Structures are given as structure tokens and as C-alpha cells.
mmCIF file of C-alpha atoms in Angstrom:
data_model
loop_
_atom_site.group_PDB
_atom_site.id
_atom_site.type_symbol
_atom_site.label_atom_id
_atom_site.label_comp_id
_atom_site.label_asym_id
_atom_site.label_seq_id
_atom_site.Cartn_x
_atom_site.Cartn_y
_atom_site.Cartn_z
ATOM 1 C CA UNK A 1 -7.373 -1.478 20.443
ATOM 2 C CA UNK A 2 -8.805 -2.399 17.212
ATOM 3 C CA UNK A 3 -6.888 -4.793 14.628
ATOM 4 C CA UNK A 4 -6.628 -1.885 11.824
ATOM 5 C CA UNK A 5 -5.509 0.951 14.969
ATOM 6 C CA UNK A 6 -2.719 -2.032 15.542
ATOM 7 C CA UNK A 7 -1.907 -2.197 11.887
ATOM 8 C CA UNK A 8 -1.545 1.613 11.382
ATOM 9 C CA UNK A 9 0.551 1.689 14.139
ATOM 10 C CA UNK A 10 2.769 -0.826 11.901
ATOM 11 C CA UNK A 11 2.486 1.802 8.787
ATOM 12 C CA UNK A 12 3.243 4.765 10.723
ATOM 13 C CA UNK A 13 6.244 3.257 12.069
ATOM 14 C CA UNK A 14 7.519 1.639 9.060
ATOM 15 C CA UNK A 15 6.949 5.151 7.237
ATOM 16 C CA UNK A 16 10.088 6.299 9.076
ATOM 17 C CA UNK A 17 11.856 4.185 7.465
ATOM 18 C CA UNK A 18 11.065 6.270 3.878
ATOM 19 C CA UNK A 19 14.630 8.213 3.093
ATOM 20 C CA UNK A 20 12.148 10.846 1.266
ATOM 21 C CA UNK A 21 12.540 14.106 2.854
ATOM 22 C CA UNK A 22 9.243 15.304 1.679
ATOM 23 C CA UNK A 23 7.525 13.253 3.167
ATOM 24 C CA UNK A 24 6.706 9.968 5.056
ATOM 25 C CA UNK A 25 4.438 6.865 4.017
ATOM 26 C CA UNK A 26 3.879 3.535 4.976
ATOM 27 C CA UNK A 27 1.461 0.720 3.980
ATOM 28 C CA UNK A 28 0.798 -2.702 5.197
ATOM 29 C CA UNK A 29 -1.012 -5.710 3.821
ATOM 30 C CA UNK A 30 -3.181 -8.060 6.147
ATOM 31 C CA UNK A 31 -4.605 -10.989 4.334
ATOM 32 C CA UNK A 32 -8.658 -12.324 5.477
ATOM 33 C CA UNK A 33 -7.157 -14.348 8.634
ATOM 34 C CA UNK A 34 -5.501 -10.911 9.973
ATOM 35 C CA UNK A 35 -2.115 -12.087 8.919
ATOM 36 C CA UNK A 36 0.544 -9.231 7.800
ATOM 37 C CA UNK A 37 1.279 -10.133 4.003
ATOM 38 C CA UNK A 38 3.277 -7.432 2.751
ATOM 39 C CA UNK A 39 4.569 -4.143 3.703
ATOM 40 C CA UNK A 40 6.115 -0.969 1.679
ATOM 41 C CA UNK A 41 7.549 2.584 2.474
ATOM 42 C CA UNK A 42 7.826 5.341 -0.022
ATOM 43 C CA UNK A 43 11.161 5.418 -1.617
ATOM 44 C CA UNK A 44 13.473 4.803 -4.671
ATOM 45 C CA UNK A 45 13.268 1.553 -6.238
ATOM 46 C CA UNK A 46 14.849 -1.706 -4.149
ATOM 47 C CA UNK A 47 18.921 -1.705 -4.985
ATOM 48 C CA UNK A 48 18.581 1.729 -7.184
ATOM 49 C CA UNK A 49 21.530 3.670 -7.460
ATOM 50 C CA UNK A 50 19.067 6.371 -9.846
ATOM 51 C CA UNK A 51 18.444 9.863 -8.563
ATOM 52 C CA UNK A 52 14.782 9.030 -9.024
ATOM 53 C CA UNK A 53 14.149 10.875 -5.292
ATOM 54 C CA UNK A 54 16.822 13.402 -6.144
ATOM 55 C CA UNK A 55 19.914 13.616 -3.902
ATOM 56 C CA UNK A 56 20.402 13.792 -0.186
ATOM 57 C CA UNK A 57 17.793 16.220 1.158
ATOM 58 C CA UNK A 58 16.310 17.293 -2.583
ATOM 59 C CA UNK A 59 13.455 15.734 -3.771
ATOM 60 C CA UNK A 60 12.727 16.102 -7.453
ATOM 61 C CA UNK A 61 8.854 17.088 -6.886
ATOM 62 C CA UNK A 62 9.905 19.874 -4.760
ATOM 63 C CA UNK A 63 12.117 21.065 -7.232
ATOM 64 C CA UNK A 64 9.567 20.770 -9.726
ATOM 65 C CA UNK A 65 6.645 22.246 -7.482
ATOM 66 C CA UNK A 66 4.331 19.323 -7.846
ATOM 67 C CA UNK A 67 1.364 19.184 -6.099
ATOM 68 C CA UNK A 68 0.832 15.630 -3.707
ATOM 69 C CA UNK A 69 -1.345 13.131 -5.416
ATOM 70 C CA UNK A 70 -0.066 14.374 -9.000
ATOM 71 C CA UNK A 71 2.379 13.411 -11.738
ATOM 72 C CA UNK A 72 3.300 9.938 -10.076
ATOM 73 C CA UNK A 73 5.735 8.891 -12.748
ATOM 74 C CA UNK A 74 8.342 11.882 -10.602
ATOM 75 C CA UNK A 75 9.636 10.576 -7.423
ATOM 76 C CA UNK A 76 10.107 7.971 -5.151
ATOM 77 C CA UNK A 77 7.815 4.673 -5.634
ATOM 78 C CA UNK A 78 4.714 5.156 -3.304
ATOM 79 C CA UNK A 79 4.348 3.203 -0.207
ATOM 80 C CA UNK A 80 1.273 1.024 -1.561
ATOM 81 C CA UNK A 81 2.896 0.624 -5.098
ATOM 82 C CA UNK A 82 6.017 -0.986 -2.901
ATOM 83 C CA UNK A 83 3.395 -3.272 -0.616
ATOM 84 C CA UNK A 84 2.242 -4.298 -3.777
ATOM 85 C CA UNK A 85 5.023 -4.908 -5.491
ATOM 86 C CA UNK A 86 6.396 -6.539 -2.461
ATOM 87 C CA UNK A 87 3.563 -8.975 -2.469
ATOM 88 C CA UNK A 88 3.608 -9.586 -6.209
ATOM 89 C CA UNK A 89 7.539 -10.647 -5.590
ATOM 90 C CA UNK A 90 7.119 -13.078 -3.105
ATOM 91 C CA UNK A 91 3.967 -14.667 -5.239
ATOM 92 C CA UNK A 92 1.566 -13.736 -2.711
ATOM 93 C CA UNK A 93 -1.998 -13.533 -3.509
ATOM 94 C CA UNK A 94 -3.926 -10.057 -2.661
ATOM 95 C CA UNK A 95 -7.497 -10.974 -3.634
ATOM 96 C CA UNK A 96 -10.073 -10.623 -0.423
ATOM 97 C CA UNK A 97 -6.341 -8.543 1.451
ATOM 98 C CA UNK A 98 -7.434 -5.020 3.264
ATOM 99 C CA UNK A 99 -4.276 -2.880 3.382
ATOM 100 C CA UNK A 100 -3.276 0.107 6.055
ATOM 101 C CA UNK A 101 -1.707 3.163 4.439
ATOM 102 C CA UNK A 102 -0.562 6.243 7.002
ATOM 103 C CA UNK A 103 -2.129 9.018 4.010
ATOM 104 C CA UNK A 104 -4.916 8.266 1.870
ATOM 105 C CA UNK A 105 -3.408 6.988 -1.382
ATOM 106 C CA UNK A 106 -2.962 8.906 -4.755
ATOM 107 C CA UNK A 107 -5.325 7.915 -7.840
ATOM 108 C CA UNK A 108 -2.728 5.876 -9.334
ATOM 109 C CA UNK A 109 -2.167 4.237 -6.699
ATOM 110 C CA UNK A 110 -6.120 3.785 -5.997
ATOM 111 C CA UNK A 111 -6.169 1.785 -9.273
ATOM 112 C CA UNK A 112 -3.318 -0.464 -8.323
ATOM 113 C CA UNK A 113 -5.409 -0.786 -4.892
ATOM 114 C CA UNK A 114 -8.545 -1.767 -6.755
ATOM 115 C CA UNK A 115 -6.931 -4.194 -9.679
ATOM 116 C CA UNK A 116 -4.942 -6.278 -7.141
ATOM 117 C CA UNK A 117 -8.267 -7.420 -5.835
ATOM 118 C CA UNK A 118 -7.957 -5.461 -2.047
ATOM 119 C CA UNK A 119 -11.089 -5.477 -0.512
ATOM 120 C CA UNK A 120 -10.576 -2.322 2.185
ATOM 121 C CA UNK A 121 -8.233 0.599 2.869
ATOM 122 C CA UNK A 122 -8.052 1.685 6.029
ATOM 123 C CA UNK A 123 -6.225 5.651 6.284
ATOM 124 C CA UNK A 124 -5.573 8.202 8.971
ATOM 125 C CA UNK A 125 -8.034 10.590 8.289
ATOM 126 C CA UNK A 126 -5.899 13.686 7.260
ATOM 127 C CA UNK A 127 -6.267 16.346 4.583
ATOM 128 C CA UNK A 128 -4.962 14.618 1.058
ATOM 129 C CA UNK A 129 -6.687 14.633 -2.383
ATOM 130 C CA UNK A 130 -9.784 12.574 -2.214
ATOM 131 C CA UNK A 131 -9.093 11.396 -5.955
ATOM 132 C CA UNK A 132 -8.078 8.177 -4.920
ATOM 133 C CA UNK A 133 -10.682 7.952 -2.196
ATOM 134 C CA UNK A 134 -13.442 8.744 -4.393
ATOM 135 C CA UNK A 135 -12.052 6.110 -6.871
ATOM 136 C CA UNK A 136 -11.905 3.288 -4.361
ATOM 137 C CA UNK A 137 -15.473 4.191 -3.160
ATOM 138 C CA UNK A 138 -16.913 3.939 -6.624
ATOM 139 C CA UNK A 139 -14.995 1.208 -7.552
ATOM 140 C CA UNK A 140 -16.686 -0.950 -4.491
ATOM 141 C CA UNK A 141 -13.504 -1.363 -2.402
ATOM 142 C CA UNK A 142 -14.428 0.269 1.494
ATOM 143 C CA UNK A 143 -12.583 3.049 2.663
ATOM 144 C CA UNK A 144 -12.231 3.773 6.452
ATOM 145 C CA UNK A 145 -10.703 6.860 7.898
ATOM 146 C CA UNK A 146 -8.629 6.471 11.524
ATOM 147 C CA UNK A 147 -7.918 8.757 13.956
#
């Protein structure tokens, strides 16, 4: 087994840990020496007590019919926004980092990808918008797809 098949592994399982019941990410952060630096699920924000996600089993972009990869600013925090965010908490440097994520990531998310100086993104290769893919392409960061 490859290093980034090990490391998806990692995402996949700590998708499960999301409490969103539309759906399931998770995103890990390996700095240059194949180190884990960070990690992140898809949820509400750390300690919320907000109804960003809704309540129980109702998540506000189902309610609202929004389309994956679209109107970020509804929902739970995305699983590379929390990574990030994660790293950025701890004071941990991202420049030269690749990162795992279990869905290919959203266009905002893309740009957060690409400003926080990540090198590679390696995804399961599933159907998803290819906004943020075609952003991290043309932006020079290398996208891999997994099986």
C-alpha cells in the first residue's frame, strides 16, 4: 500500500466521525516528511451550540435544496476548511503539506487549498463538481484521484 491509499484510509475513517446526516467528509494533512499535521471532518463549528447544520437529522442545505459544491456560507464547516483551520490553531505551517480529502473539495474550499500553500490533493475519484478540481489544476497545485 501506497502512503496516500494509507492516508485516505485515515480520511475515510475520520469522516464518520462528521454528525452531518447528509453526508460524510474527512481530510488529513501530511507535511513533506510524511508526517500527519492536521486533520478535519465536516461539521458545525468546534464548541457551537448554533443550528448552523440544522437539528438532529435536518440539515439546512437539504431543506434549502442546495446543490453539493454550492452556497458554502449554509451548513456545516467543510472537512478541509476544519484541517485547515485546525492547522492554523495549533501554528502549524502548511507550505510544501499535500492533504487527503475522501470527496474532491468544493471551489471555496479549492482556494483555501491553494492560498495555504498545499502542494497536492489527493481524492477518491468519485462523481463531485470538478470546480474545485479544475481550480487546483490551474492554479499549479497536483490533483490525484484514488480508487
Amino acid at each position: 500500500m501506497k502512503w496516500p491509499e494509507h492516508w485516505m484510509k485515515h480520511a475515510v475513517l475520520i469522516a464518520s466521525m462528521s454528525p452531518c446526516p447528509r453526508g460524510q467528509v474527512g481530510a488529513f494533512i501530511i507535511d513533506e516528511n510524511n508526517n500527519p499535521i492536521s486533520a478535519g471532518f465536516n461539521g458545525p463549528p468546534r464548541k457551537s451550540e448554533s443550528n448552523l447544520c440544522g437539528s438532529g437529522n435536518r440539515c439546512l442545505r437539504n431543506c434549502q435544496s442546495i446543490e453539493s459544491g454550492t452556497r458554502t456560507e449554509v451548513g456545516c464547516h467543510h472537512a478541509e476548511q476544519n484541517a485547515i483551520s485546525n492547522a492554523a490553531r495549533k501554528g502549524v505551517r502548511l507550505e510544501g503539506a499535500w492533504m487527503v480529502v475522501s470527496v474532491p473539495p468544493c471551489l471555496a474550499c479549492a482556494k483555501l487549498i491553494h492560498h495555504a500553500g498545499i502542494k497536492k490533493v489527493h481524492v477518491l475519484d468519485c462523481v463531485y463538481s470538478q470546480d474545485g478540481i479544475n481550480y487546483l489544476s490551474f492554479n499549479g497545485v497536483d490533483v490525484f484521484f484514488l480508487n
